[in-house]
């Protein structure tokens, strides 16, 4: 039985990874290739490239704009993302042998990551249900996405604190998986919570490129945030727009 | 005036509970074929317009990264939901920025994403149909493209970009707005938004010269089409005759006079404004902007300066170089173009201009930052010059200046309520409602500090305020321009 499940999961993981990578890569290519014909940074905006990097950095690390905008959403949102970062970093140990130094160092902190994730998600969900404006804009898929993330984080917490799966076997499975060779594949432990955890993670990977999770690559391409405020100094021209110059009389 | 329950004015607005449908009855007048056609748009809804609209959306998202990225990136966090003055004043949830975006995004999803094709209900995807079109037409023209939502969105999503795209799509299938499109047509025909003939402009300027000379004893000139002048001045055409705008125009003239800078208006481009921005039409915006280039070349000027107009300054500062550049034929020592406030500020700093502040002693002033200046352009070399430079000029020309609540000024400023192509009578209800946050902040400083006048550097703001202020029991004359203060306080030398 577990041999079959292992085989199925190996297949699903490969498929989900392929969808995730190909999907995100094609989105990034699309964003990259689409020109920004006009300078539209929200001002006051940085006047140099390096200042833009600094602006972006503050957005990515502190969610600066969200902080100015809505303290509760910032609090829960930031908490969730920080938790997510820690948890993802912590999960690297299932894919690396020997485990990288910084990943090992993050382990103690990483244990709290999942709590931060769940706490943040519940806060965000509460806003979605309780604030009439946010309830109005929420689609079924927004609730589903929260459910999916809560499910992943929740099942992860259950595994770490209650049911304790055979983590060595799990790691062996992933290390085998990464060799992309059926011969190395190790059987997954027969653990229903673990199976649920993995299933949900696979679902998340597969929906990523088709959902609002695209905000992750999207933010880097947001012209209001990433453009330099130098329109008067440098002529900014998109390829399709530069062709129009030729039609000019003067 | 309009009829709706007058909201309580607060220093910072109260966020209302949503009231779906409150504004759904409102729509601006639709452009007739003769207004549509000169702009290159079909006169009436084309056959199979649903598909044409979807195709146009596809084309636009291929041409504008902003549109493609913004359509994908929203996380529905709701941080923008209480930022729009039109929502705050109307409580209609479709006036919340994210919900406004959703009008277009739902269609994008249906035709351009897998989940939207497979599970439309789940992800909120909608077919393009008549009902959707009508909703677009109503609510995308209840957006002043002020970008307040954009500065509060963690992903930088600018609803103005979405509204512009939606308007361009509607125009391209034959559903245009009479107000904006008629104005653009007038520029093509007459060179200005108001459709003033060259004669009328010339006469106005001549009588201005007489008035100013009578009042000051100084012969301040207001030249038109003068070849070889140093500066081409691009003022919004409202400055030629509307109140209080014209007093600002007198101020520009006095500044140039006192500094000994020769300048001129152009009849070919007697319009600082560019409504091509409002309808999201690169093509029409470019056609209007190229007239500025042509005028500068014809008249052989060395510099281009823009008068007090918010959206004009956005197009000038952020887009003019792109649309009509390069301006390598102008004097490289000056930025192209310059704002009149930059010119005045610079002259003031160098001691060329002297002011008698006491001339403005009968007033207590506050400053309304105009959205396009505050969030879509800059001034001077410093990052926040668009906030500091006008304020420095105000402080140099008067003794009594106070600020409104910090959450309603500078980058967080509230729109006057009529920007972005909404300054038209049939939209009076939403204009009035949208003014509520600004009026509240103003009420507070009038009560607390006895503010008598609110200064702005935008023709649309000035027109809007003069019109809607009486509804809030303020005097229409409370609205004025920065260069009106300059005009009052400037000390003119008696020379020709
Ligand atoms: S703040 Fe930005 S991401 Fe959040 S709901 Fe509004 S538009 Fe979407
Ligand atoms: S651009 Fe301004 S008017 Fe339009 S949705 Fe955003 S805040 Fe409202």
XYZ file of C-alpha atoms and ligand atoms in Angstrom:
762
model
C 0.000 0.000 0.000
C 2.607 2.593 1.024
C 4.649 1.655 -1.987
C 1.738 2.660 -4.172
C 1.197 5.886 -2.178
C 4.886 6.658 -2.416
C 4.832 6.194 -6.148
C 1.750 8.352 -6.473
C 3.274 11.106 -4.371
C 6.505 10.997 -6.257
C 4.550 11.482 -9.444
C 2.413 14.254 -7.965
C 5.440 16.059 -6.593
C 7.134 15.983 -9.952
C 3.979 17.184 -11.664
C 3.329 19.965 -9.145
C 6.942 21.107 -9.281
C 6.803 21.191 -13.051
C 3.560 23.203 -12.996
C 4.954 25.585 -10.404
C 8.241 26.184 -12.170
C 6.875 26.339 -15.686
C 3.892 28.426 -14.623
C 5.870 30.965 -12.670
C 8.597 31.096 -15.298
C 6.067 31.792 -18.013
C 4.443 34.507 -15.905
C 7.779 36.108 -15.173
C 8.653 35.995 -18.849
C 5.332 37.601 -19.650
C 5.897 40.402 -17.135
C 9.454 40.839 -18.313
C 8.503 41.075 -21.963
C 5.607 43.453 -21.464
C 6.921 46.999 -21.697
C 6.038 49.894 -19.415
C 5.437 52.661 -21.910
C 5.107 55.421 -19.329
C 6.790 56.452 -16.116
C 4.256 55.864 -13.382
C 6.092 55.520 -10.061
C 3.971 56.663 -7.154
C 5.774 59.768 -5.981
C 7.708 60.883 -4.063
C 9.732 58.173 -5.752
C 13.427 57.308 -5.697
C 15.581 59.197 -8.186
C 18.216 56.498 -8.596
C 18.308 52.733 -9.195
C 19.903 52.013 -5.850
C 17.256 54.031 -4.070
C 14.638 51.944 -5.868
C 16.285 48.789 -4.562
C 16.075 50.287 -1.098
C 12.380 51.139 -1.563
C 11.647 47.618 -2.769
C 13.668 46.116 0.048
C 11.602 47.960 2.647
C 8.433 46.738 0.980
C 9.616 43.148 0.856
C 11.023 42.967 4.358
C 8.748 45.243 6.361
C 5.656 45.653 4.157
C 6.127 49.366 4.673
C 3.149 50.499 2.610
C 0.810 48.057 4.257
C 1.957 49.330 7.626
C 0.967 52.868 6.673
C -2.226 51.598 5.172
C -3.812 49.239 7.653
C -2.201 48.242 10.939
C -4.198 45.072 11.552
C -3.755 43.701 8.068
C -0.097 44.558 8.332
C 0.241 42.825 11.668
C -1.410 39.589 10.586
C -0.033 39.662 7.081
C 3.506 40.302 8.176
C 3.277 37.678 10.878
C 2.035 35.128 8.372
C 4.732 35.887 5.819
C 7.499 35.892 8.389
C 6.251 32.545 9.681
C 6.072 31.242 6.138
C 9.645 32.302 5.491
C 10.889 30.568 8.625
C 8.935 27.417 7.869
C 10.140 27.268 4.282
C 13.708 27.812 5.416
C 13.299 25.111 8.002
C 11.937 22.683 5.424
C 15.143 22.996 3.452
C 16.629 20.449 5.793
C 14.463 17.767 4.190
C 16.079 18.452 0.872
C 19.714 18.921 1.829
C 22.293 16.566 3.231
C 24.342 17.773 4.999
C 21.944 20.509 6.171
C 23.234 24.009 5.378
C 24.612 25.923 8.331
C 22.158 28.812 8.286
C 19.235 26.417 7.931
C 20.417 24.530 10.996
C 20.780 27.782 12.904
C 17.226 28.811 12.051
C 15.790 25.563 13.452
C 14.859 26.825 16.929
C 13.162 29.928 15.482
C 11.622 27.922 12.698
C 9.649 25.899 15.187
C 7.609 29.023 15.972
C 7.150 29.813 12.299
C 4.133 27.592 11.904
C 2.455 29.199 14.909
C 3.033 32.622 13.411
C 1.588 31.378 10.135
C -1.545 30.008 11.710
C -1.977 33.045 13.949
C -1.576 35.406 11.017
C -3.919 33.404 8.824
C -6.627 33.306 11.452
C -6.312 37.059 11.913
C -6.582 37.643 8.189
C -9.502 35.275 7.914
C -11.268 37.005 10.766
C -10.902 40.331 8.950
C -12.268 38.729 5.817
C -15.329 37.565 7.711
C -15.875 40.433 10.110
C -15.035 43.638 8.249
C -17.913 44.307 5.883
C -15.695 45.870 3.223
C -13.295 42.952 3.137
C -16.144 40.439 3.260
C -17.659 42.166 0.245
C -14.524 41.774 -1.870
C -13.784 38.182 -0.820
C -14.420 35.478 -3.398
C -14.855 31.790 -2.578
C -11.307 31.254 -3.790
C -9.972 33.718 -1.197
C -11.496 31.633 1.569
C -10.262 28.441 -0.054
C -6.742 29.803 -0.223
C -6.843 30.599 3.479
C -8.232 27.160 4.210
C -5.481 25.572 2.173
C -2.762 27.481 3.994
C -4.284 26.859 7.403
C -4.534 23.174 6.475
C -0.875 23.009 5.527
C 0.365 24.880 8.565
C -2.063 23.074 10.878
C -1.179 19.602 9.673
C 2.488 20.530 9.940
C 1.976 21.568 13.544
C 0.157 18.333 14.325
C 3.022 16.359 12.860
C 5.633 18.293 14.834
C 3.872 18.428 18.166
C 1.307 15.651 18.392
C 1.636 12.698 16.059
C 5.408 12.832 15.371
C 5.877 11.161 12.028
C 9.007 9.217 11.086
C 10.884 12.316 9.943
C 13.974 10.389 8.957
C 11.912 8.376 6.487
C 10.317 11.536 5.155
C 13.715 13.043 4.546
C 14.886 9.879 2.848
C 11.851 10.077 0.572
C 12.646 13.627 -0.495
C 16.342 13.014 -0.939
C 15.454 10.037 -3.112
C 12.904 12.101 -4.999
C 15.516 14.682 -5.806
C 17.726 12.177 -7.562
C 14.975 11.764 -10.151
C 15.503 8.030 -10.339
C 12.875 5.471 -9.261
C 15.651 3.248 -7.961
C 16.443 5.643 -5.133
C 12.849 6.216 -4.050
C 12.256 5.467 -0.344
C 8.833 4.552 1.020
C 6.845 7.231 2.857
C 5.696 6.466 6.403
C 2.059 5.364 6.690
C 0.818 8.464 8.445
C -2.483 9.989 7.499
C -1.613 13.494 8.783
C 1.624 13.476 6.842
C -0.207 12.356 3.715
C -2.699 15.200 4.165
C 0.125 17.689 4.722
C 1.895 16.626 1.558
C -1.309 16.529 -0.447
C -2.176 20.108 0.494
C 1.360 21.282 -0.228
C 1.125 19.718 -3.673
C -2.179 21.482 -4.260
C -0.639 24.811 -3.240
C 2.273 24.362 -5.620
C -0.050 23.488 -8.466
C -2.405 26.447 -8.026
C 0.374 28.970 -7.432
C 0.795 30.175 -11.023
C -2.957 30.504 -11.532
C -3.866 32.330 -8.382
C -3.315 35.536 -6.483
C -0.112 33.984 -5.171
C 1.331 35.552 -8.288
C 1.700 38.663 -6.191
C 5.017 37.166 -5.108
C 6.725 37.576 -8.477
C 4.327 40.398 -9.375
C 5.561 42.859 -6.785
C 8.989 42.961 -8.398
C 7.422 44.069 -11.654
C 5.062 46.669 -10.221
C 5.973 49.849 -12.143
C 4.574 52.100 -9.434
C 7.161 50.665 -7.055
C 10.131 49.758 -9.211
C 10.515 52.741 -11.508
C 13.073 55.482 -11.075
C 11.642 58.983 -10.949
C 13.763 60.475 -13.745
C 11.306 61.125 -16.552
C 12.592 64.619 -17.200
C 16.238 63.556 -17.239
C 16.019 60.470 -19.413
C 13.638 59.797 -22.230
C 11.741 56.634 -21.444
C 10.443 54.845 -24.522
C 8.769 51.488 -25.016
C 9.573 49.749 -28.306
C 5.997 49.974 -29.560
C 5.815 53.629 -28.615
C 9.103 54.614 -30.230
C 7.708 53.656 -33.621
C 5.199 56.477 -33.276
C 7.984 59.085 -33.336
C 8.445 58.431 -37.030
C 4.945 59.666 -37.806
C 5.734 63.037 -36.285
C 5.962 66.066 -38.510
C 8.473 67.816 -36.266
C -27.577 71.182 -5.956
C -27.452 67.458 -5.443
C -29.703 65.678 -3.101
C -28.249 63.240 -0.608
C -27.938 63.006 3.094
C -25.190 65.414 3.976
C -22.516 63.498 5.876
C -21.008 64.811 9.023
C -17.756 66.626 8.319
C -14.852 65.272 10.322
C -11.205 66.156 10.439
C -10.465 62.675 9.139
C -13.296 60.837 7.432
C -15.407 58.188 9.126
C -15.303 54.912 7.228
C -18.917 54.085 6.401
C -20.566 50.672 6.415
C -21.057 49.534 2.856
C -24.309 50.321 1.066
C -24.340 48.362 -2.184
C -25.806 50.073 -5.203
C -25.976 53.610 -3.829
C -24.195 55.060 -6.852
C -25.239 52.593 -9.539
C -27.745 55.049 -11.002
C -25.037 57.539 -11.883
C -23.414 57.587 -15.296
C -21.822 60.339 -17.311
C -23.254 61.320 -20.672
C -22.241 59.086 -23.541
C -20.307 60.643 -26.420
C -22.110 61.030 -29.744
C -20.484 59.749 -32.963
C -19.257 63.198 -33.964
C -17.351 63.429 -30.693
C -15.955 59.912 -30.917
C -14.723 59.954 -34.480
C -12.072 62.717 -34.383
C -10.368 60.712 -31.633
C -10.221 57.632 -33.814
C -13.003 55.746 -32.041
C -16.151 54.184 -33.463
C -19.206 56.387 -33.056
C -21.436 53.690 -31.659
C -21.123 50.256 -30.138
C -19.554 48.085 -32.818
C -20.941 44.718 -33.877
C -19.730 41.938 -31.700
C -18.437 44.508 -29.229
C -18.188 41.930 -26.445
C -15.457 40.073 -28.287
C -13.881 43.322 -29.437
C -13.661 44.471 -25.835
C -12.070 41.224 -24.719
C -9.581 41.445 -27.592
C -8.745 45.036 -26.717
C -8.096 44.007 -23.142
C -5.696 41.381 -24.465
C -3.943 43.977 -26.590
C -3.618 46.476 -23.763
C -2.256 43.990 -21.267
C 0.372 43.150 -23.840
C 1.334 46.806 -24.150
C 1.215 47.854 -20.505
C 3.122 45.897 -17.913
C 1.252 47.798 -15.213
C -2.053 46.403 -16.406
C -0.882 42.797 -16.716
C 0.869 42.810 -13.348
C -1.931 44.629 -11.541
C -4.549 42.253 -12.922
C -2.655 39.291 -11.493
C -1.248 40.650 -8.254
C -4.130 41.761 -6.068
C -4.396 39.659 -2.909
C -7.756 41.091 -1.872
C -6.280 42.214 1.410
C -8.671 45.132 1.580
C -6.068 47.700 2.624
C -7.288 50.021 -0.112
C -10.986 49.670 0.654
C -11.219 52.729 2.886
C -8.838 54.947 0.940
C -10.990 56.241 -1.897
C -12.789 59.534 -1.334
C -15.637 58.329 -3.531
C -16.211 55.337 -1.307
C -15.843 57.392 1.862
C -18.404 59.850 0.556
C -20.839 57.380 -0.983
C -20.450 54.074 0.903
C -21.017 52.282 -2.393
C -18.688 49.269 -2.198
C -18.064 49.359 -5.952
C -16.251 52.605 -5.258
C -13.707 50.759 -3.141
C -10.557 50.601 -5.266
C -10.236 46.811 -5.240
C -13.899 46.420 -6.145
C -13.505 48.940 -8.940
C -10.553 46.939 -10.265
C -12.608 43.792 -9.939
C -15.058 45.099 -12.529
C -12.327 44.654 -15.114
C -10.401 41.890 -13.439
C -13.420 39.591 -13.357
C -13.561 39.792 -17.147
C -9.807 39.321 -17.473
C -10.069 36.195 -15.394
C -12.890 34.761 -17.463
C -11.076 35.037 -20.766
C -7.401 34.968 -19.895
C -6.907 32.623 -16.938
C -7.520 28.896 -16.513
C -9.415 29.090 -13.220
C -11.671 31.750 -14.724
C -12.390 29.539 -17.711
C -12.976 26.413 -15.657
C -14.458 27.652 -12.387
C -15.822 31.158 -12.982
C -17.996 31.180 -9.853
C -15.198 30.093 -7.574
C -12.807 32.857 -8.586
C -15.331 35.544 -9.441
C -15.048 35.600 -13.229
C -17.684 37.198 -15.439
C -18.650 37.121 -19.078
C -18.396 40.380 -20.965
C -21.969 41.477 -21.494
C -24.216 44.506 -21.512
C -24.655 44.570 -17.769
C -20.895 44.518 -17.238
C -20.391 47.256 -19.802
C -22.938 49.484 -18.113
C -21.347 48.877 -14.770
C -17.932 49.742 -16.191
C -19.303 52.885 -17.712
C -20.844 53.956 -14.458
C -18.058 53.142 -12.020
C -14.942 53.671 -14.109
C -16.142 57.225 -14.561
C -16.597 57.516 -10.806
C -12.833 57.291 -10.415
C -10.739 60.437 -10.521
C -7.563 58.456 -11.211
C -6.125 60.142 -8.153
C -3.857 57.215 -7.121
C -4.632 57.488 -3.442
C -5.358 53.782 -3.457
C -2.038 53.117 -5.187
C 0.073 54.715 -2.475
C -1.693 52.565 0.103
C -1.578 49.241 -1.764
C 1.202 46.918 -0.618
C 1.614 45.713 -4.202
C 1.518 49.201 -5.669
C -1.643 48.449 -7.620
C -2.903 51.647 -9.136
C -6.628 51.640 -9.819
C -6.116 54.613 -12.094
C -4.221 52.367 -14.514
C -7.107 49.916 -14.491
C -9.688 52.658 -14.954
C -7.703 54.096 -17.856
C -7.502 50.692 -19.516
C -11.235 50.156 -19.053
C -11.986 53.559 -20.540
C -9.728 52.860 -23.499
C -11.461 49.538 -24.045
C -14.882 51.165 -23.909
C -13.794 53.936 -26.274
C -12.414 51.411 -28.714
C -15.741 49.569 -28.926
C -17.712 52.784 -29.292
C -18.708 53.762 -25.761
C -16.978 57.016 -24.879
C -17.573 59.706 -22.313
C -18.921 62.918 -23.766
C -17.090 65.214 -21.372
C -13.510 64.009 -21.808
C -13.746 63.161 -25.471
C -15.365 66.437 -26.416
C -12.565 68.300 -24.662
C -9.900 66.349 -26.547
C -11.680 67.045 -29.816
C -11.583 70.756 -29.021
C -7.831 70.644 -28.557
C -7.445 69.091 -31.996
C -9.700 71.725 -33.493
C -8.958 74.871 -31.519
C -5.757 74.163 -29.609
C -7.422 74.350 -26.204
C -9.886 72.446 -24.038
C -12.496 75.152 -24.030
C -12.764 75.590 -27.757
C -11.698 79.241 -27.541
C -10.845 80.774 -30.883
C -7.452 82.483 -31.272
C -9.196 85.861 -31.337
C -10.906 85.224 -28.032
C -7.626 84.252 -26.379
C -5.890 87.302 -27.822
C -8.677 89.612 -26.647
C -8.654 88.146 -23.162
C -4.928 88.598 -22.858
C -5.096 92.145 -24.148
C -7.757 93.104 -21.641
C -5.732 91.448 -18.900
C -2.805 93.708 -19.747
C -5.080 96.719 -19.414
C -6.544 95.548 -16.117
C -3.167 94.864 -14.566
C -1.742 98.163 -15.723
C -4.735 99.982 -14.338
C -4.399 98.261 -11.023
C -0.638 98.352 -10.571
C 0.553 101.051 -12.882
C 2.990 98.564 -14.349
C 2.831 97.326 -17.909
C 2.880 93.569 -17.387
C 2.643 91.790 -20.715
C 0.570 88.726 -21.621
C 1.938 87.805 -25.045
C 0.494 85.325 -27.533
C 2.463 83.652 -30.326
C 5.527 85.800 -29.868
C 8.427 84.259 -31.733
C 11.781 84.252 -30.053
C 10.413 84.505 -26.527
C 12.481 82.629 -23.985
C 9.637 80.753 -22.335
C 6.614 78.988 -23.766
C 3.975 79.017 -21.046
C 1.490 76.165 -21.030
C -1.387 77.147 -18.794
C -4.652 75.280 -18.443
C -7.122 77.166 -20.619
C -9.390 77.742 -17.618
C -6.738 80.251 -16.542
C -7.793 82.511 -19.404
C -11.144 83.342 -17.970
C -12.417 81.200 -15.089
C -12.425 82.491 -11.523
C -10.238 82.224 -9.488
C -7.901 80.826 -12.147
C -7.288 84.046 -14.005
C -5.813 85.687 -10.925
C -3.164 82.992 -10.935
C -2.419 83.699 -14.561
C -1.872 87.336 -13.662
C 0.582 86.051 -11.067
C 2.571 84.106 -13.690
C 2.761 87.238 -15.828
C 4.003 89.330 -12.939
C 6.686 86.785 -12.061
C 8.060 86.764 -15.603
C 7.810 90.529 -15.791
C 9.679 91.083 -12.562
C 12.370 88.560 -13.500
C 12.733 90.086 -16.940
C 12.053 86.778 -18.656
C 10.386 87.053 -22.045
C 7.584 84.590 -22.511
C 4.605 83.735 -24.630
C 1.519 81.645 -24.949
C 0.941 79.681 -28.128
C -2.407 79.587 -29.897
C -1.470 76.239 -31.427
C -1.038 74.793 -27.942
C -3.034 77.132 -25.749
C -3.698 74.334 -23.314
C -1.628 72.913 -20.535
C -4.134 70.165 -19.860
C -4.175 66.823 -21.629
C -7.358 64.825 -21.240
C -5.822 62.003 -23.251
C -4.494 60.898 -19.864
C -7.962 60.521 -18.413
C -9.219 58.148 -21.078
C -6.027 56.096 -20.994
C -5.329 56.744 -24.633
C -1.633 56.814 -25.393
C -2.446 57.889 -28.883
C -4.642 60.848 -28.052
C -2.432 61.906 -25.184
C 0.500 61.843 -27.570
C -1.335 63.851 -30.209
C -2.091 66.546 -27.669
C 1.456 66.495 -26.275
C 3.086 66.749 -29.693
C 1.379 70.133 -30.127
C 3.538 71.428 -27.286
C 6.641 70.313 -29.156
C 5.413 71.888 -32.376
C 4.604 75.153 -30.621
C 8.025 75.253 -28.956
C 9.767 74.664 -32.284
C 7.633 77.163 -34.194
C 8.137 79.899 -31.670
C 11.797 79.118 -31.145
C 11.575 79.219 -27.360
C 14.305 78.068 -24.978
C 12.201 76.767 -22.116
C 8.764 75.275 -21.536
C 6.929 76.129 -18.326
C 3.607 74.728 -17.161
C 1.032 76.666 -15.174
C -1.026 75.493 -12.211
C -2.801 72.328 -13.287
C -2.462 68.951 -11.628
C -3.011 66.436 -14.399
C -1.257 68.743 -16.853
C 1.768 68.620 -14.618
C 1.635 64.848 -14.429
C 1.645 64.574 -18.201
C 4.301 67.273 -18.425
C 6.634 65.985 -15.752
C 6.257 62.256 -16.211
C 5.233 61.802 -19.846
C 6.095 64.802 -22.018
C 9.655 63.681 -22.675
C 8.360 60.239 -23.606
C 5.459 61.417 -25.738
C 7.013 64.367 -27.535
C 10.722 64.369 -26.738
C 13.589 64.639 -27.057
C 13.745 68.302 -26.207
C 17.390 68.716 -27.072
C 16.586 71.963 -28.891
C 15.809 73.717 -25.621
C 18.179 75.327 -23.110
C 19.841 72.395 -21.322
C 20.309 74.393 -18.134
C 16.647 74.000 -17.250
C 14.613 70.848 -16.722
C 12.079 70.224 -19.490
C 9.458 71.133 -18.719
C 9.412 73.289 -15.607
C 6.537 74.035 -13.289
C 5.713 77.674 -12.706
C 6.213 77.011 -8.996
C 9.759 75.801 -9.695
C 10.427 78.998 -11.643
C 8.978 81.243 -8.958
C 10.691 79.344 -6.153
C 14.051 79.551 -7.870
C 13.706 83.292 -8.521
C 12.563 83.798 -4.951
C 15.596 81.925 -3.584
C 17.928 83.980 -5.746
C 16.369 87.169 -4.434
C 15.016 88.218 -7.808
C 11.474 88.334 -6.444
C 10.502 90.325 -3.380
C 7.190 90.022 -1.624
C 5.101 92.191 0.625
C 3.465 89.525 2.739
C 1.113 91.977 4.380
C -0.856 92.126 1.128
C -2.237 88.721 2.079
C -2.822 89.553 5.732
C -6.588 89.508 5.391
C -6.443 85.752 4.820
C -5.559 82.620 6.766
C -4.418 80.016 4.291
C -4.173 76.297 3.995
C -2.863 74.190 1.116
C -4.671 71.413 -0.708
C -2.200 69.058 -2.419
C -3.569 68.090 -5.808
C -3.399 64.366 -6.462
C -1.529 64.378 -9.734
C 1.102 66.721 -8.372
C 1.406 64.867 -5.078
C 1.422 61.245 -6.235
C 2.324 61.269 -9.904
C 4.999 63.902 -10.386
C 7.700 65.876 -8.655
C 9.253 69.302 -8.480
C 12.772 70.526 -8.028
C 15.643 68.237 -7.114
C 14.399 66.955 -3.797
C 12.206 63.891 -3.628
C 9.371 65.748 -1.939
C 9.724 69.019 -3.828
C 6.127 68.857 -4.995
C 5.085 69.297 -1.361
C 7.727 71.729 -0.147
C 8.062 74.104 -3.093
C 4.440 75.316 -3.233
C 4.416 75.589 0.552
C 7.631 77.612 0.560
C 6.092 80.000 -1.939
C 2.944 80.315 0.155
C 4.936 80.985 3.298
C 7.013 83.599 1.515
C 3.918 85.430 0.339
C 1.678 85.411 3.395
C 1.870 85.551 7.167
C -0.858 83.113 8.112
C -0.520 79.553 6.922
C -1.746 76.381 8.617
C -1.782 72.749 7.540
C -4.773 70.456 7.442
C -4.679 67.044 9.137
C -1.511 65.118 8.153
C -3.527 62.150 6.931
C -5.208 64.370 4.322
C -2.233 66.198 2.825
C 0.979 65.538 0.897
C 1.103 61.988 -0.489
C -2.056 61.031 1.384
C -4.008 63.982 0.055
C -7.669 63.568 -0.808
C -8.797 64.364 -4.300
C -10.962 67.465 -4.711
C -13.606 65.069 -6.011
C -13.607 65.979 -9.690
C -10.313 64.924 -11.247
C -9.691 62.420 -14.001
C -12.567 63.385 -16.269
C -15.293 63.713 -13.659
C -15.574 67.514 -13.705
C -18.906 67.447 -15.447
C -22.329 68.461 -14.206
C -24.085 65.131 -14.587
C -21.600 63.641 -12.112
C -22.342 66.321 -9.527
C -23.607 63.832 -6.985
C -20.407 61.807 -6.861
C -18.310 64.980 -7.117
C -20.008 66.337 -4.048
C -19.806 63.096 -2.135
C -16.174 62.681 -3.131
C -15.358 66.102 -1.739
C -16.495 65.102 1.741
C -13.070 64.046 3.099
C -11.407 67.254 1.924
C -14.250 69.416 3.160
C -14.052 67.719 6.538
C -10.359 68.475 6.889
C -11.015 72.032 5.799
C -13.893 72.440 8.221
C -11.590 71.456 11.028
C -8.981 74.104 10.248
C -11.580 76.780 9.673
C -13.074 76.036 13.076
C -9.790 75.714 14.846
C -7.529 78.228 13.122
C -9.943 80.493 11.306
C -8.718 79.460 7.865
C -10.339 81.680 5.253
C -8.859 80.348 2.009
C -7.653 77.076 0.569
C -4.864 77.267 -1.970
C -4.218 74.702 -4.681
C -2.211 74.427 -7.882
C -4.753 72.743 -10.101
C -7.344 74.158 -12.463
C -9.679 71.240 -11.838
C -9.405 71.536 -8.057
C -10.117 75.244 -8.261
C -13.166 74.772 -10.470
C -14.489 71.926 -8.387
C -14.054 73.743 -5.080
C -15.678 76.930 -6.296
C -18.613 74.849 -7.408
C -19.172 72.469 -4.519
C -18.043 74.534 -1.539
C -21.360 76.356 -1.153
C -23.017 72.987 -0.642
C -20.873 72.568 2.454
C -21.607 76.138 3.580
C -18.227 77.454 2.564
C -17.835 80.543 0.442
C -17.052 79.735 -3.209
C -14.274 82.338 -3.119
C -12.367 80.354 -0.535
C -10.614 78.468 -3.320
C -7.582 80.118 -4.843
C -4.234 79.463 -6.513
C -0.658 79.822 -5.310
C 0.118 82.414 -7.951
C -2.834 84.442 -6.852
C -1.012 84.895 -3.554
C 2.154 85.646 -5.492
C 0.262 88.168 -7.575
C -1.021 89.925 -4.467
C 2.321 90.065 -2.697
C 4.888 90.542 -5.436
C 6.671 93.877 -5.470
C 6.861 95.075 -9.049
C 9.449 97.464 -10.378
C 7.967 100.251 -12.412
C 9.746 99.554 -15.651
C 8.653 98.495 -19.077
S -4.598 47.094 -1.263
Fe -3.837 46.301 -3.235
S -3.663 44.099 -2.934
Fe -4.935 44.869 -1.261
S -7.027 44.642 -2.010
Fe -6.380 46.696 -2.542
S -5.566 46.535 -4.626
Fe -5.688 44.457 -3.793
S -7.575 56.245 -8.177
Fe -8.552 57.553 -6.609
S -10.677 57.698 -7.322
Fe -9.791 55.936 -8.372
S -10.213 54.197 -7.035
Fe -8.192 54.944 -6.448
S -8.619 56.334 -4.741
Fe -10.568 56.032 -5.818
